[in-house]
Amino acid sequence: MEGSSPLVAASSDGDRSSSEGELTVANGAAVRDGEKREDETPMEAAGAVGFSISRLDTLSALRLNRTRPAADTELRYLHLLWQPSELLQAGRSSPGKITSNRVRRLGRARRNMGPIGKDLYAVKRLREAANSNDIDTVRRLLEEDTDPCAADDKGRTALHFSSCNGNESIVQLLLSYGADPNQRDSLGNTPLHLAACTNHVPVITTLLRGGARVDALDRAGRTPLHLARSKLNILQEGDSRSIETLRGEVTQIIQMLREYLNIMGQSEEREKLEHISNQLQNTRTREQVDEVTDLLASFTSLSIQMQNMGDR
């Protein structure tokens, strides 16, 4: 047996166990390599040992603990799948880099354990109630801490829907619970834009009081001043409104312009507007209201020109 290799000797000896044969291979390889190749690098030595181990049977590999860490990891993973709380704790305490797979698993565990589904239903119900002018449901959901800024897949919030519908009461209620008057949808429209497109002057006034940006442009490039001018044009062309209705709509436009000028800090323009407002209060006939409307239209056009010069 002196001429035989250590590997053959170990495999042919029936009295020795497989573990002993592994030690013989390892020791034999180490002795032989140490005698013949003193300059062998650590990587080469590792390759030689790995080749010898690959010739062993499965039981030998298990005894060398080559597969135990992987097996333990798989069993531990299967165990944690049934206990998401331990998975979250493991994700916080385990050292090392957090892989994308672990992040996804943690996210799934959190979604399964948290009231996310309930929250999604509540914010969807809030938008639907605002769109259908159901102020009681809107108030109840807001009192239950439903997020008023939650948007749908198109970026629209409950404030967008109520502003578009011209429901001033719901707009005011949403603003009082922290709705953002400058939040934009996927097309870039704020609630102010939607109110401008639908000519809801009272909602414009309420949004301006709630902090809406006065320089925000809608899709047509219009500011609140442009809205006021367009509304005045409609009033001047229409003959079907009664004097009370006409006076009320002109008063709304004056109120909107008053809020606008207060925000802009234009004191001189505000004084002129107050003079026009006083004239409106003293009107008694349709012709007098039309005169005030013409005066207000001229004032608004001049304000738009001043704004354009300021933007330049």
Coordinates of C-alpha atoms in Angstrom, one line a residue:
M1 CA 0.0 0.0 0.0
E2 CA 3.0 2.3 0.1
G3 CA 2.7 3.0 -3.6
S4 CA -1.0 3.7 -3.5
S5 CA -2.4 7.2 -3.2
P6 CA -3.9 8.3 0.2
L7 CA -7.3 8.7 -1.5
V8 CA -7.4 5.0 -2.7
A9 CA -6.1 3.8 0.6
A10 CA -8.8 5.6 2.5
S11 CA -11.6 4.5 0.2
S12 CA -10.5 0.8 0.2
D13 CA -10.1 0.4 3.9
G14 CA -13.3 -1.0 5.3
D15 CA -12.4 -0.4 8.9
R16 CA -12.3 3.3 8.5
S17 CA -15.2 5.6 8.5
S18 CA -15.8 8.2 5.9
S19 CA -14.9 10.9 8.3
E20 CA -11.5 9.3 8.8
G21 CA -11.0 9.1 5.1
E22 CA -11.7 12.8 4.8
L23 CA -9.0 13.5 7.4
T24 CA -6.6 11.3 5.5
V25 CA -7.3 13.1 2.3
A26 CA -7.0 16.5 3.9
N27 CA -3.8 15.5 5.8
G28 CA -2.4 13.7 2.8
A29 CA -3.0 16.6 0.5
A30 CA -1.6 19.0 3.0
V31 CA 1.6 17.0 3.5
R32 CA 2.1 16.4 -0.2
D33 CA 1.6 20.0 -1.1
G34 CA 3.7 21.2 1.8
E35 CA 6.6 18.9 0.6
K36 CA 6.4 19.6 -3.1
R37 CA 5.0 23.2 -3.4
E38 CA 6.1 25.5 -0.7
D39 CA 5.2 28.6 -2.8
E40 CA 1.6 27.5 -3.4
T41 CA -0.8 30.4 -2.9
P42 CA -3.8 30.2 -0.6
M43 CA -6.2 30.2 -3.5
E44 CA -4.5 27.2 -5.1
A45 CA -4.6 25.3 -1.8
A46 CA -8.2 26.0 -1.4
G47 CA -8.9 24.7 -4.9
A48 CA -7.0 21.5 -4.1
V49 CA -9.0 20.9 -1.0
G50 CA -12.3 21.7 -2.7
F51 CA -11.5 19.1 -5.4
S52 CA -10.9 16.4 -2.8
I53 CA -14.1 17.3 -1.0
S54 CA -16.2 17.1 -4.1
R55 CA -15.3 13.4 -4.4
L56 CA -16.8 12.5 -1.0
D57 CA -20.3 11.3 -0.5
T58 CA -23.2 13.3 0.8
L59 CA -22.8 12.1 4.3
S60 CA -19.2 13.2 4.4
A61 CA -20.2 16.7 3.1
L62 CA -22.8 17.0 5.9
R63 CA -20.2 16.0 8.5
L64 CA -17.9 18.6 7.2
N65 CA -20.7 21.1 7.8
R66 CA -20.6 22.3 4.2
T67 CA -24.4 22.4 3.7
R68 CA -25.6 23.1 7.2
P69 CA -25.6 27.0 7.0
A70 CA -27.7 27.0 3.8
A71 CA -30.1 24.4 5.3
D72 CA -30.5 26.4 8.5
T73 CA -31.2 29.5 6.5
E74 CA -33.9 27.8 4.5
L75 CA -35.6 26.3 7.5
R76 CA -35.4 29.6 9.4
Y77 CA -36.9 31.4 6.4
L78 CA -39.8 28.9 6.2
H79 CA -40.3 29.3 9.9
L80 CA -40.4 33.1 9.7
L81 CA -43.0 33.0 6.9
W82 CA -45.5 31.7 9.4
Q83 CA -44.5 34.4 12.0
P84 CA -44.3 37.8 10.3
S85 CA -43.6 39.5 13.6
E86 CA -40.3 37.6 13.9
L87 CA -39.5 38.5 10.3
L88 CA -39.8 42.2 11.1
Q89 CA -37.6 41.8 14.2
A90 CA -35.1 39.8 12.2
G91 CA -35.0 42.6 9.6
R92 CA -34.2 45.2 12.2
S93 CA -31.7 43.2 14.2
S94 CA -29.8 41.1 11.6
P95 CA -26.5 42.6 10.6
G96 CA -25.2 43.1 7.1
K97 CA -26.6 44.5 3.9
I98 CA -30.4 44.4 3.5
T99 CA -31.2 42.9 0.1
S100 CA -34.1 43.9 -2.2
N101 CA -35.8 40.5 -1.5
R102 CA -35.7 41.2 2.3
V103 CA -37.2 44.7 1.7
R104 CA -40.0 43.2 -0.3
R105 CA -40.7 40.6 2.4
L106 CA -40.7 43.2 5.1
G107 CA -43.1 45.4 3.1
R108 CA -45.5 42.5 2.5
A109 CA -45.4 41.6 6.2
R110 CA -46.2 45.2 7.2
R111 CA -49.0 45.5 4.7
N112 CA -50.5 42.3 6.0
M113 CA -50.3 43.4 9.7
G114 CA -51.3 47.1 9.3
P115 CA -54.7 48.7 8.6
I116 CA -53.7 49.8 5.1
G117 CA -56.7 48.3 3.4
K118 CA -59.0 50.1 5.8
D119 CA -57.2 53.4 5.2
L120 CA -57.5 53.0 1.4
Y121 CA -61.2 52.4 1.7
A122 CA -61.7 55.5 3.9
V123 CA -59.8 57.9 1.6
K124 CA -61.6 56.6 -1.4
R125 CA -64.9 57.0 0.4
L126 CA -63.9 60.6 1.3
R127 CA -63.3 61.5 -2.3
E128 CA -66.5 59.9 -3.4
A129 CA -68.5 61.8 -0.7
A130 CA -66.8 65.1 -1.7
N131 CA -67.7 64.5 -5.4
S132 CA -71.3 63.7 -4.5
N133 CA -71.6 66.7 -2.2
D134 CA -72.2 64.5 0.8
I135 CA -71.0 66.9 3.5
D136 CA -72.1 64.7 6.4
T137 CA -70.0 61.7 5.3
V138 CA -67.1 64.1 4.6
R139 CA -67.3 65.4 8.1
R140 CA -67.6 62.0 9.7
L141 CA -64.6 60.6 7.8
L142 CA -62.5 63.7 8.7
E143 CA -63.4 63.3 12.3
E144 CA -62.1 59.7 12.1
D145 CA -58.7 61.1 11.0
T146 CA -59.0 60.2 7.3
D147 CA -56.2 61.9 5.4
P148 CA -57.7 64.8 3.4
C149 CA -54.7 65.0 1.1
A150 CA -54.9 61.4 -0.1
A151 CA -55.1 61.3 -3.9
D152 CA -56.4 58.8 -6.4
D153 CA -54.4 57.3 -9.3
K154 CA -54.8 60.6 -11.2
G155 CA -53.6 62.7 -8.3
R156 CA -57.1 64.1 -7.5
T157 CA -58.0 64.8 -3.8
A158 CA -61.3 65.4 -2.2
L159 CA -60.6 69.1 -2.4
H160 CA -60.2 68.8 -6.2
F161 CA -63.6 67.3 -6.5
S162 CA -65.4 69.7 -4.2
S163 CA -63.7 72.7 -5.8
C164 CA -64.7 71.5 -9.3
N165 CA -68.3 71.0 -8.1
G166 CA -68.4 74.5 -6.5
N167 CA -69.3 73.2 -3.0
E168 CA -68.0 76.0 -0.8
S169 CA -69.0 74.3 2.4
I170 CA -67.1 71.1 1.8
V171 CA -64.1 73.1 0.5
Q172 CA -64.1 75.1 3.8
L173 CA -64.5 71.9 5.8
L174 CA -61.6 70.2 4.1
L175 CA -59.3 73.2 4.5
S176 CA -60.1 73.3 8.2
Y177 CA -58.8 69.7 8.5
G178 CA -55.6 70.4 6.7
A179 CA -56.3 69.8 3.0
D180 CA -53.6 71.3 0.8
P181 CA -55.0 74.0 -1.5
N182 CA -51.9 73.9 -3.7
Q183 CA -51.8 70.2 -4.2
R184 CA -51.6 69.3 -7.9
D185 CA -53.1 66.4 -9.8
S186 CA -51.4 64.4 -12.5
L187 CA -52.1 67.2 -15.0
G188 CA -50.7 69.9 -12.8
N189 CA -54.1 71.4 -11.7
T190 CA -54.6 72.7 -8.2
P191 CA -58.1 73.0 -6.7
L192 CA -57.9 76.6 -7.7
H193 CA -57.5 75.7 -11.4
L194 CA -60.6 73.5 -11.3
A195 CA -62.7 76.2 -9.6
A196 CA -61.5 78.7 -12.2
C197 CA -62.4 76.4 -15.1
T198 CA -65.9 76.0 -13.7
N199 CA -66.4 79.7 -12.7
H200 CA -67.1 79.0 -9.0
V201 CA -66.2 82.4 -7.6
P202 CA -67.1 81.7 -4.0
V203 CA -64.9 78.6 -4.0
I204 CA -62.0 80.7 -5.5
T205 CA -62.4 83.2 -2.6
T206 CA -62.4 80.4 0.0
L207 CA -59.3 78.8 -1.5
L208 CA -57.5 82.1 -1.6
R209 CA -58.3 82.6 2.1
G210 CA -57.1 79.1 2.7
G211 CA -53.7 79.8 1.2
A212 CA -54.0 79.0 -2.5
R213 CA -51.3 80.5 -4.5
V214 CA -52.5 83.6 -6.3
D215 CA -50.0 83.2 -9.1
A216 CA -51.0 79.6 -9.9
L217 CA -52.0 79.1 -13.5
D218 CA -54.6 76.7 -14.8
R219 CA -54.2 74.7 -18.0
A220 CA -55.4 77.7 -20.0
G221 CA -52.8 79.9 -18.2
R222 CA -55.4 81.8 -16.2
T223 CA -55.1 83.4 -12.8
P224 CA -58.0 84.4 -10.5
L225 CA -57.9 87.8 -12.2
H226 CA -58.6 86.2 -15.5
L227 CA -61.4 84.3 -14.0
A228 CA -63.0 87.5 -12.7
R229 CA -62.7 89.1 -16.1
S230 CA -64.3 86.1 -17.8
K231 CA -67.1 86.0 -15.2
L232 CA -67.8 89.7 -15.8
N233 CA -68.0 89.2 -19.5
I234 CA -70.6 86.5 -18.9
L235 CA -72.6 88.8 -16.7
Q236 CA -72.4 91.7 -19.2
E237 CA -73.7 89.5 -22.0
G238 CA -76.6 87.9 -20.1
D239 CA -80.0 89.5 -19.8
S240 CA -81.9 86.8 -18.0
R241 CA -80.7 87.4 -14.4
S242 CA -82.6 89.5 -12.0
I243 CA -81.1 92.6 -10.4
E244 CA -80.7 90.7 -7.1
T245 CA -78.9 87.8 -8.7
L246 CA -76.7 90.1 -10.8
R247 CA -75.8 92.2 -7.7
G248 CA -75.0 89.1 -5.7
E249 CA -72.6 87.7 -8.4
V250 CA -70.9 91.0 -8.8
T251 CA -70.5 91.1 -5.0
Q252 CA -68.8 87.7 -5.1
I253 CA -66.4 88.8 -7.7
I254 CA -65.5 91.9 -5.6
Q255 CA -65.0 89.7 -2.6
M256 CA -62.6 87.4 -4.6
L257 CA -60.7 90.4 -5.9
R258 CA -60.5 91.8 -2.4
E259 CA -58.9 88.6 -1.1
Y260 CA -56.6 88.7 -4.1
L261 CA -55.4 92.2 -3.5
N262 CA -55.0 91.6 0.2
I263 CA -52.6 88.8 -0.5
M264 CA -50.7 90.8 -3.1
G265 CA -50.5 93.8 -0.7
Q266 CA -51.8 96.3 -3.3
S267 CA -53.4 98.9 -1.0
E268 CA -54.1 101.5 -3.7
E269 CA -55.9 99.0 -5.8
R270 CA -57.8 97.8 -2.8
E271 CA -59.1 101.3 -2.1
K272 CA -60.4 101.6 -5.6
L273 CA -62.1 98.3 -5.3
E274 CA -63.8 99.4 -2.1
H275 CA -65.1 102.4 -3.9
I276 CA -66.6 100.2 -6.6
S277 CA -68.2 98.0 -3.9
N278 CA -69.8 101.0 -2.3
Q279 CA -71.3 102.1 -5.6
L280 CA -72.7 98.6 -6.1
Q281 CA -74.5 98.7 -2.7
N282 CA -76.3 101.9 -3.8
T283 CA -77.6 100.6 -7.1
R284 CA -81.3 100.3 -7.6
T285 CA -81.8 99.5 -11.2
R286 CA -80.3 97.0 -13.7
E287 CA -78.6 99.9 -15.6
Q288 CA -76.8 101.0 -12.4
V289 CA -75.6 97.5 -11.8
D290 CA -74.4 97.3 -15.4
E291 CA -72.4 100.5 -14.9
V292 CA -70.8 99.1 -11.8
T293 CA -70.0 95.9 -13.7
D294 CA -68.4 97.8 -16.5
L295 CA -66.3 99.7 -14.0
L296 CA -65.3 96.5 -12.3
A297 CA -64.4 95.0 -15.6
S298 CA -62.1 97.9 -16.5
F299 CA -60.5 97.7 -13.0
T300 CA -59.9 94.0 -13.5
S301 CA -58.4 94.4 -16.9
L302 CA -56.0 97.1 -15.6
S303 CA -55.0 94.7 -12.7
I304 CA -54.2 92.0 -15.2
Q305 CA -52.0 94.3 -17.2
M306 CA -50.2 95.3 -14.0
Q307 CA -49.7 91.7 -13.1
N308 CA -48.3 90.9 -16.5
M309 CA -45.8 93.8 -16.1
G310 CA -44.9 92.6 -12.7
D311 CA -44.2 89.1 -14.0
R312 CA -41.8 90.5 -16.6

